[in-house]
Coordinates of C-alpha atoms and ligand atoms in Angstrom, one line a residue:
M81 CA 157.8 136.2 50.9
A82 CA 158.1 138.8 53.3
Q83 CA 154.7 140.0 54.9
P84 CA 153.7 143.8 54.0
T85 CA 154.0 146.1 56.9
R86 CA 150.8 146.6 59.3
Q87 CA 150.4 150.2 60.5
V88 CA 149.1 150.4 63.7
A89 CA 147.4 153.2 65.8
I90 CA 148.1 152.8 69.3
L91 CA 145.3 154.5 71.5
G92 CA 146.6 154.9 75.2
S93 CA 150.3 154.3 74.2
T94 CA 151.6 155.3 77.4
G95 CA 149.8 152.8 79.5
S96 CA 150.8 149.3 80.5
I97 CA 149.1 148.0 77.4
G98 CA 150.4 150.8 75.1
T99 CA 153.9 150.3 76.3
S100 CA 153.9 146.6 75.9
A101 CA 152.3 147.1 72.5
L102 CA 155.4 149.4 71.4
S103 CA 157.7 146.5 72.8
V104 CA 155.9 144.1 70.4
V105 CA 156.4 146.5 67.5
S106 CA 159.9 146.7 68.2
G107 CA 160.5 143.1 68.3
S108 CA 158.3 142.6 64.9
G109 CA 161.2 143.0 62.6
G110 CA 159.7 145.6 60.9
R111 CA 156.2 143.7 60.5
L112 CA 154.3 146.4 62.3
R113 CA 154.9 149.9 62.3
V114 CA 153.2 152.8 64.4
R115 CA 151.2 155.4 62.6
A116 CA 149.8 157.1 65.5
L117 CA 150.1 157.4 69.3
S118 CA 147.9 158.9 72.0
A119 CA 148.2 159.9 75.4
H120 CA 146.1 161.6 78.0
S121 CA 148.4 163.2 80.4
K122 CA 152.0 161.7 80.2
F123 CA 153.0 164.2 77.5
K124 CA 156.8 163.6 78.2
D125 CA 156.6 159.7 77.6
L126 CA 154.6 160.4 74.6
V127 CA 157.3 162.7 73.1
I128 CA 160.0 159.9 73.8
Q129 CA 157.9 157.3 72.1
A130 CA 157.4 159.6 69.3
K131 CA 161.1 160.2 68.9
E132 CA 161.6 156.4 68.9
Y133 CA 158.8 155.2 66.5
L134 CA 158.1 158.3 64.3
P135 CA 154.5 158.1 64.0
R136 CA 152.8 160.4 61.5
W137 CA 150.4 161.5 64.4
V138 CA 150.6 161.8 68.2
V139 CA 147.2 162.7 70.1
A140 CA 147.3 164.6 73.4
T141 CA 143.5 164.0 74.6
D142 CA 143.9 166.3 77.7
A143 CA 143.2 169.7 75.6
P144 CA 144.2 172.0 78.5
A145 CA 146.9 170.1 79.7
A146 CA 148.3 169.9 76.2
S147 CA 148.1 173.7 76.0
R148 CA 150.4 173.8 78.8
F149 CA 153.0 171.3 77.4
D150 CA 156.0 172.2 75.5
W151 CA 155.9 170.2 72.2
K152 CA 159.2 171.7 70.7
D153 CA 161.0 168.2 70.8
L154 CA 158.1 166.4 68.6
P155 CA 160.0 165.0 65.7
K156 CA 159.5 166.6 62.5
G157 CA 157.3 164.5 60.5
T158 CA 155.0 164.0 63.5
E159 CA 151.6 166.1 63.7
L160 CA 150.3 166.7 67.0
L161 CA 146.4 166.4 67.3
V162 CA 144.9 167.7 70.6
G163 CA 141.6 166.5 72.3
P164 CA 139.6 163.4 71.8
Q165 CA 138.3 164.4 68.4
G166 CA 141.9 163.6 67.4
L167 CA 141.6 160.0 67.9
E168 CA 138.6 160.1 65.8
Q169 CA 140.8 161.7 63.2
V170 CA 143.8 159.1 63.3
V171 CA 141.4 156.2 63.2
A172 CA 140.1 157.6 60.0
D173 CA 143.6 157.6 58.6
P174 CA 143.4 155.2 55.3
E175 CA 147.0 154.3 56.1
V176 CA 146.0 152.8 59.3
D177 CA 145.4 148.9 59.3
V178 CA 144.7 148.2 62.7
V179 CA 143.7 150.1 65.9
L180 CA 145.0 149.0 69.3
A181 CA 142.2 150.3 71.6
A182 CA 144.2 150.7 74.9
I183 CA 142.6 153.7 76.5
V184 CA 141.4 152.9 79.9
G185 CA 137.6 152.7 81.1
R186 CA 134.8 154.5 79.6
A187 CA 137.0 157.1 77.8
G188 CA 137.5 154.5 75.2
L189 CA 134.2 153.9 73.8
E190 CA 133.9 156.6 71.4
S191 CA 137.5 155.9 69.7
T192 CA 136.6 152.3 69.5
W193 CA 133.3 153.1 67.9
A194 CA 135.0 155.6 65.3
A195 CA 137.5 152.9 64.5
L196 CA 134.9 150.4 63.6
E197 CA 133.0 153.1 61.8
N198 CA 136.2 153.4 59.6
K199 CA 136.1 149.9 58.8
K200 CA 139.4 149.3 60.8
T201 CA 140.2 146.0 62.5
V202 CA 140.3 146.7 66.2
A203 CA 142.7 145.1 68.7
L204 CA 140.5 145.4 71.8
A205 CA 142.3 145.9 75.1
N206 CA 139.4 148.5 76.2
K207 CA 136.9 145.9 77.7
E208 CA 135.0 148.7 78.9
S209 CA 133.6 149.6 75.3
L210 CA 132.0 145.9 75.1
V211 CA 130.5 146.1 78.8
M212 CA 129.0 149.2 78.2
G213 CA 127.8 148.8 74.6
G214 CA 128.6 145.3 73.7
S215 CA 125.5 144.6 71.7
L216 CA 125.7 147.8 69.6
V217 CA 129.4 147.6 69.3
M218 CA 129.2 144.0 67.6
Q219 CA 126.5 145.0 65.6
L220 CA 128.5 147.9 64.3
A221 CA 131.5 145.6 63.6
R222 CA 129.1 143.0 61.7
D223 CA 127.4 145.8 59.7
R224 CA 131.1 147.3 58.8
G225 CA 132.4 143.8 57.9
V226 CA 135.3 144.0 60.3
Q227 CA 136.9 142.0 63.2
I228 CA 137.3 142.6 66.9
L229 CA 140.3 140.9 68.0
P230 CA 140.6 140.5 71.8
V231 CA 143.7 141.6 73.5
D232 CA 142.4 140.9 77.1
S233 CA 144.4 137.7 77.8
E234 CA 141.4 135.4 78.7
H235 CA 139.5 136.4 75.6
S236 CA 142.5 136.0 73.4
A237 CA 142.9 132.6 74.9
I238 CA 139.2 131.6 74.3
F239 CA 139.5 133.2 70.9
Q240 CA 142.7 130.7 70.0
A241 CA 141.0 127.7 71.7
L242 CA 137.8 128.2 69.6
R243 CA 139.8 127.4 66.6
A244 CA 139.9 123.9 67.6
G245 CA 136.1 123.3 67.0
N246 CA 132.8 124.6 65.3
P247 CA 130.7 127.0 67.3
T248 CA 127.9 124.7 67.4
E249 CA 130.3 122.4 69.6
V250 CA 131.0 124.7 72.2
H251 CA 129.5 123.5 75.6
R252 CA 131.0 126.5 77.7
L253 CA 133.8 129.1 78.0
V254 CA 135.9 129.0 81.3
L255 CA 137.5 132.1 82.1
T256 CA 140.6 131.7 84.5
A257 CA 141.1 134.3 87.3
S258 CA 144.2 134.9 89.5
G259 CA 141.9 135.5 92.5
G260 CA 143.9 138.8 93.1
P261 CA 146.1 139.7 96.2
F262 CA 143.3 139.1 98.7
R263 CA 142.3 135.6 98.1
H264 CA 142.9 134.1 101.7
L265 CA 141.4 137.3 103.4
N266 CA 138.4 137.0 105.4
K267 CA 135.4 139.5 105.2
E268 CA 136.7 141.8 108.3
Q269 CA 140.2 142.0 106.9
L270 CA 138.9 143.0 103.2
K271 CA 137.4 145.9 105.0
Q272 CA 140.6 147.2 106.0
V273 CA 142.5 146.9 102.6
T274 CA 144.2 149.9 101.8
V275 CA 144.8 151.7 98.4
A276 CA 148.7 150.6 98.5
E277 CA 147.6 147.1 99.2
A278 CA 144.8 147.0 96.2
L279 CA 147.5 148.3 93.8
E280 CA 150.0 145.4 94.4
H281 CA 148.8 142.5 92.1
P282 CA 150.6 139.1 92.7
V283 CA 151.0 138.4 89.0
W284 CA 150.2 141.2 86.6
D285 CA 151.7 144.4 86.3
M286 CA 148.8 146.9 85.0
G287 CA 147.2 150.2 85.3
P288 CA 145.7 151.1 88.6
K289 CA 142.1 150.8 87.5
I290 CA 142.2 147.2 86.2
T291 CA 144.7 146.3 89.5
V292 CA 142.0 147.5 91.6
D293 CA 139.3 145.6 89.5
S294 CA 141.4 142.6 89.8
A295 CA 141.3 142.6 93.6
T296 CA 137.6 143.2 93.9
M297 CA 137.1 140.6 91.1
M298 CA 135.2 143.3 89.2
N299 CA 137.5 142.6 86.4
K300 CA 136.4 139.1 86.1
A301 CA 132.8 140.3 86.1
L302 CA 133.7 142.8 83.4
E303 CA 135.4 140.0 81.4
I304 CA 132.2 137.8 81.7
I305 CA 130.2 140.5 80.0
E306 CA 133.1 141.1 77.5
A307 CA 132.9 137.5 76.6
R308 CA 129.2 137.4 76.5
W309 CA 129.4 139.8 73.8
L310 CA 132.4 139.0 72.0
F311 CA 131.8 135.2 71.6
D312 CA 128.0 135.5 71.4
V313 CA 127.8 133.0 74.2
P314 CA 124.9 133.1 76.9
A315 CA 126.0 133.9 80.7
P316 CA 125.1 130.5 81.8
Q317 CA 127.8 128.9 79.5
I318 CA 130.4 131.2 81.0
Q319 CA 132.1 129.8 84.0
V320 CA 135.0 131.3 86.1
T321 CA 137.9 129.1 87.7
I322 CA 140.5 130.5 90.2
H323 CA 143.9 129.8 88.8
P324 CA 146.6 131.4 90.7
Q325 CA 149.5 130.8 88.6
S326 CA 147.9 132.7 85.5
I327 CA 149.7 130.2 83.1
V328 CA 146.4 129.0 81.5
H329 CA 144.5 132.2 80.4
S330 CA 141.2 130.5 79.8
L331 CA 139.7 127.3 78.2
V332 CA 136.9 126.4 75.8
E333 CA 135.0 123.1 76.8
F334 CA 133.4 121.3 73.8
V335 CA 130.2 119.1 73.8
D336 CA 132.3 115.8 74.0
G337 CA 134.0 117.0 77.2
S338 CA 137.4 117.9 75.5
V339 CA 138.8 121.1 77.1
I340 CA 141.3 123.1 75.1
A341 CA 143.5 125.7 76.8
Q342 CA 145.9 128.4 75.8
M343 CA 148.9 128.8 78.1
S344 CA 152.0 130.8 78.4
P345 CA 153.7 132.7 81.3
P346 CA 151.8 135.9 82.1
D347 CA 153.1 138.4 79.7
M348 CA 150.5 140.7 77.8
R349 CA 152.9 141.2 75.1
L350 CA 151.6 137.5 73.6
P351 CA 148.0 138.6 73.4
I352 CA 148.9 141.8 72.1
Q353 CA 151.1 140.4 69.2
Y354 CA 148.6 137.7 68.6
A355 CA 145.8 140.5 67.9
L356 CA 148.3 142.6 65.9
C357 CA 149.6 139.9 63.8
Y358 CA 146.2 138.0 63.4
P359 CA 145.9 135.5 61.6
E360 CA 149.9 134.7 61.6
R361 CA 151.7 133.5 64.5
V362 CA 155.3 134.9 64.4
A363 CA 158.3 134.6 66.7
G364 CA 158.1 137.6 69.0
V365 CA 159.3 139.1 72.2
A366 CA 157.1 137.2 74.9
Q367 CA 158.3 135.1 77.7
R368 CA 158.0 131.2 77.3
I369 CA 157.1 128.6 79.6
D370 CA 160.5 126.8 80.8
W371 CA 159.8 123.2 80.4
S372 CA 163.0 122.2 82.4
Q373 CA 161.3 123.4 85.7
A374 CA 158.3 122.0 87.5
L375 CA 155.0 123.7 86.7
N376 CA 152.4 123.2 89.2
L377 CA 149.0 124.5 88.1
E378 CA 145.9 124.8 90.3
F379 CA 142.1 125.4 89.8
F380 CA 139.8 126.4 92.5
P381 CA 136.1 126.9 92.1
A382 CA 134.8 130.7 92.0
E383 CA 132.3 130.9 94.8
L384 CA 129.6 133.5 94.1
D385 CA 129.1 134.2 97.8
R386 CA 133.0 135.0 98.2
Y387 CA 133.0 137.0 95.2
P388 CA 130.0 138.9 95.2
A389 CA 131.3 141.0 92.0
L390 CA 131.1 138.1 89.9
E391 CA 127.1 137.9 90.6
L392 CA 126.9 141.5 89.2
G393 CA 128.9 140.3 86.1
Y394 CA 126.7 137.3 85.5
E395 CA 123.3 139.5 85.9
C396 CA 124.4 142.2 83.6
A397 CA 125.7 139.6 81.1
Q398 CA 122.2 138.0 81.2
A399 CA 120.2 141.3 81.4
G400 CA 122.0 143.1 78.5
G401 CA 120.4 146.5 77.8
T402 CA 121.8 149.3 79.7
S403 CA 122.9 147.1 82.7
G404 CA 126.5 146.8 81.7
A405 CA 127.1 150.5 81.2
V406 CA 125.4 151.0 84.8
L407 CA 127.8 148.7 86.2
N408 CA 130.8 150.1 84.2
A409 CA 130.3 153.5 85.3
A410 CA 129.5 152.8 88.8
N411 CA 132.5 150.6 89.3
E412 CA 134.8 153.3 87.4
A413 CA 133.7 156.0 89.8
A414 CA 133.8 153.8 92.9
V415 CA 137.5 152.7 91.9
G416 CA 138.2 156.4 91.5
A417 CA 136.6 157.3 95.0
F418 CA 138.4 154.4 96.5
L419 CA 141.9 155.6 95.0
A420 CA 141.1 159.0 96.4
G421 CA 140.5 157.8 99.9
E422 CA 136.9 158.4 99.8
L423 CA 135.5 154.7 99.8
H424 CA 136.2 151.8 101.6
F425 CA 137.5 148.7 99.4
T426 CA 134.5 146.6 100.2
E427 CA 132.2 149.3 99.5
I428 CA 133.1 149.3 95.8
V429 CA 131.0 146.4 95.0
L430 CA 128.3 147.3 97.4
A431 CA 127.8 150.8 95.8
C432 CA 127.7 149.0 92.3
R433 CA 125.1 146.6 93.5
S434 CA 123.0 149.7 94.7
V435 CA 123.3 151.7 91.6
L436 CA 122.5 148.7 89.3
T437 CA 119.3 147.8 91.6
S438 CA 117.9 151.2 91.5
H439 CA 118.5 152.2 87.6
N440 CA 115.8 152.6 85.1
F441 CA 116.6 149.4 83.0
E442 CA 116.3 149.9 79.2
S443 CA 116.4 146.7 76.8
H444 CA 117.2 148.4 73.6
P445 CA 119.2 151.6 74.5
T446 CA 120.7 153.7 71.8
L447 CA 124.2 155.0 72.3
D448 CA 123.4 158.3 73.6
Q449 CA 121.0 156.6 76.1
L450 CA 124.1 154.5 77.2
I451 CA 126.2 157.8 77.3
A452 CA 123.4 159.4 79.8
I453 CA 123.1 156.7 81.7
D454 CA 126.8 156.4 82.2
R455 CA 126.7 159.9 83.6
W456 CA 123.8 159.1 85.9
A457 CA 125.3 156.2 87.4
R458 CA 128.5 158.1 88.1
E459 CA 126.4 160.8 90.0
E460 CA 124.8 158.0 92.0
I461 CA 128.2 156.8 93.5
S462 CA 128.8 160.4 94.6
H463 CA 126.4 159.7 97.5
W464 CA 128.5 157.0 98.6
V465 CA 131.4 158.8 99.0
F466 CA 132.3 160.1 102.5
A467 CA 133.6 163.7 102.8
Ligands
LIG624 P1 146.7 152.3 82.0 O1 146.1 153.3 83.0 O2 148.1 151.9 82.2 O3 146.7 153.2 80.8 C1 145.7 153.9 80.2 C2 146.0 154.7 78.8 O4 144.9 155.3 78.5 C3 147.0 155.8 79.1 O5 147.8 155.8 77.7 C4 146.2 157.4 79.1 O6 147.0 158.1 78.9 C5 145.1 157.0 78.4 N1 143.7 157.4 78.9 C6 143.4 157.8 80.3 N2 142.4 158.3 80.5 C7 142.1 158.8 79.2 C8 141.1 159.5 78.7 N3 140.2 160.1 79.6 N4 141.1 159.8 77.3 C9 141.8 159.5 76.5 N5 143.0 158.5 76.9 C10 143.0 158.3 78.3 O7 145.7 151.2 81.5 P2 146.3 149.8 81.1 O8 146.6 149.0 82.3 O9 147.1 149.8 80.1 O10 144.8 149.2 80.6 C11 144.2 150.0 79.3 C12 143.0 148.8 78.7 O11 143.3 147.5 78.8 C13 141.9 148.9 80.1 O12 140.7 148.9 79.5 C14 141.9 147.4 80.6 O13 140.9 147.1 81.2 C15 142.7 146.7 79.5 N6 143.6 145.6 79.8 C16 144.5 145.9 80.6 C17 145.5 144.8 80.7 C18 146.9 145.1 81.5 O14 147.6 143.9 81.7 N7 147.2 146.4 81.8 C19 144.9 143.6 80.6 C20 143.9 143.2 80.0 C21 143.0 144.3 79.8
LIG625 MG1 142.0 139.9 81.5

């Protein structure tokens, strides 16, 4: 029997995850339909997407830029909403079955929150919502009785591998990391890393913020925190291994020593599709492993002294409270400063450590307190920036 169509709201549709998600929709044979799209600035791309997918809504979140744009080419049946409150309107649409949270950074928090408030299933790419407010966000999902389905490839892999046993049988989660482009550089060479070099990832083609996060290993630090909240597993039970091929997307080690891995070529369309179609597996557009070729898989220990960002991830996953929001905001501001040529590459993690150490820790913050401390941490980073 044909499955009913699932209506998807793609928040951040012009980004790397957003465009991959549209390719998943195109390959779904009508199983998935686009109900809403959003973009912050690439409005030309947004209009092209709207013409192809004919959504009910498009949201232009940067209101001043949207008012300067000529929207005449938007299709007839598509309504334009302007400003971040437009996101809250579309996630409340009763026709929306699943919200793909693919906005980058802290800007994704309120719409993830609103989607859960409205009892929508959330396919979560925006790891920063969990890094900032993991405890509150997961509690909201439980209160509303809705699921957060991971899109991050590592967390999708763990989510899939966890189906091999019971929660009480889990010994540890093992997150794989490609190690980024600078795995072979020494400390001195790392200091000289340029913006162009940091934006070249050896395996994944992603947005600029997560590409820099991968180079500093902060992405893996954020993923440790994400895993801690998503799977309710304490920090010491989360391990990182360096796996340069990015074929094994992560693993679960059970109490008997069995390790269950999820594998596929590095192609984000697979975890996106898994989340959007869950609990079904369907034939889709993602690449497959070519078993006629030799396949070499390597794993190296992730040494904490070589990757200081990882230590920050463990600390915040352990401490909870306001620490994740501080690390997330400090990192986002520091990456912004690095991309603007105002901070050296190695200073990103140093600055984050300093801001985290000097913050006024609160163990049970409200959402408003998290938003306030996010602002404070960004302000602190400005002291690091050279003129
Ligand atoms: P990207 O920079 O390519 O795209 C970001 C999207 O968010 C764009 O559509 C942009 O218009 C929108 N956006 C930017 N600022 C905004 C704001 N202030 N308000 C509203 N919308 C805004 O980013 P990406 O690489 O697609 O990453 C998106 C999210 O997915 C991030 O949280 C990232 O960590 C996560 N993620 C990405 C990948 C990947 O392969 N790219 C993998 C795993 C997780
Ligand atoms: Mg990831």
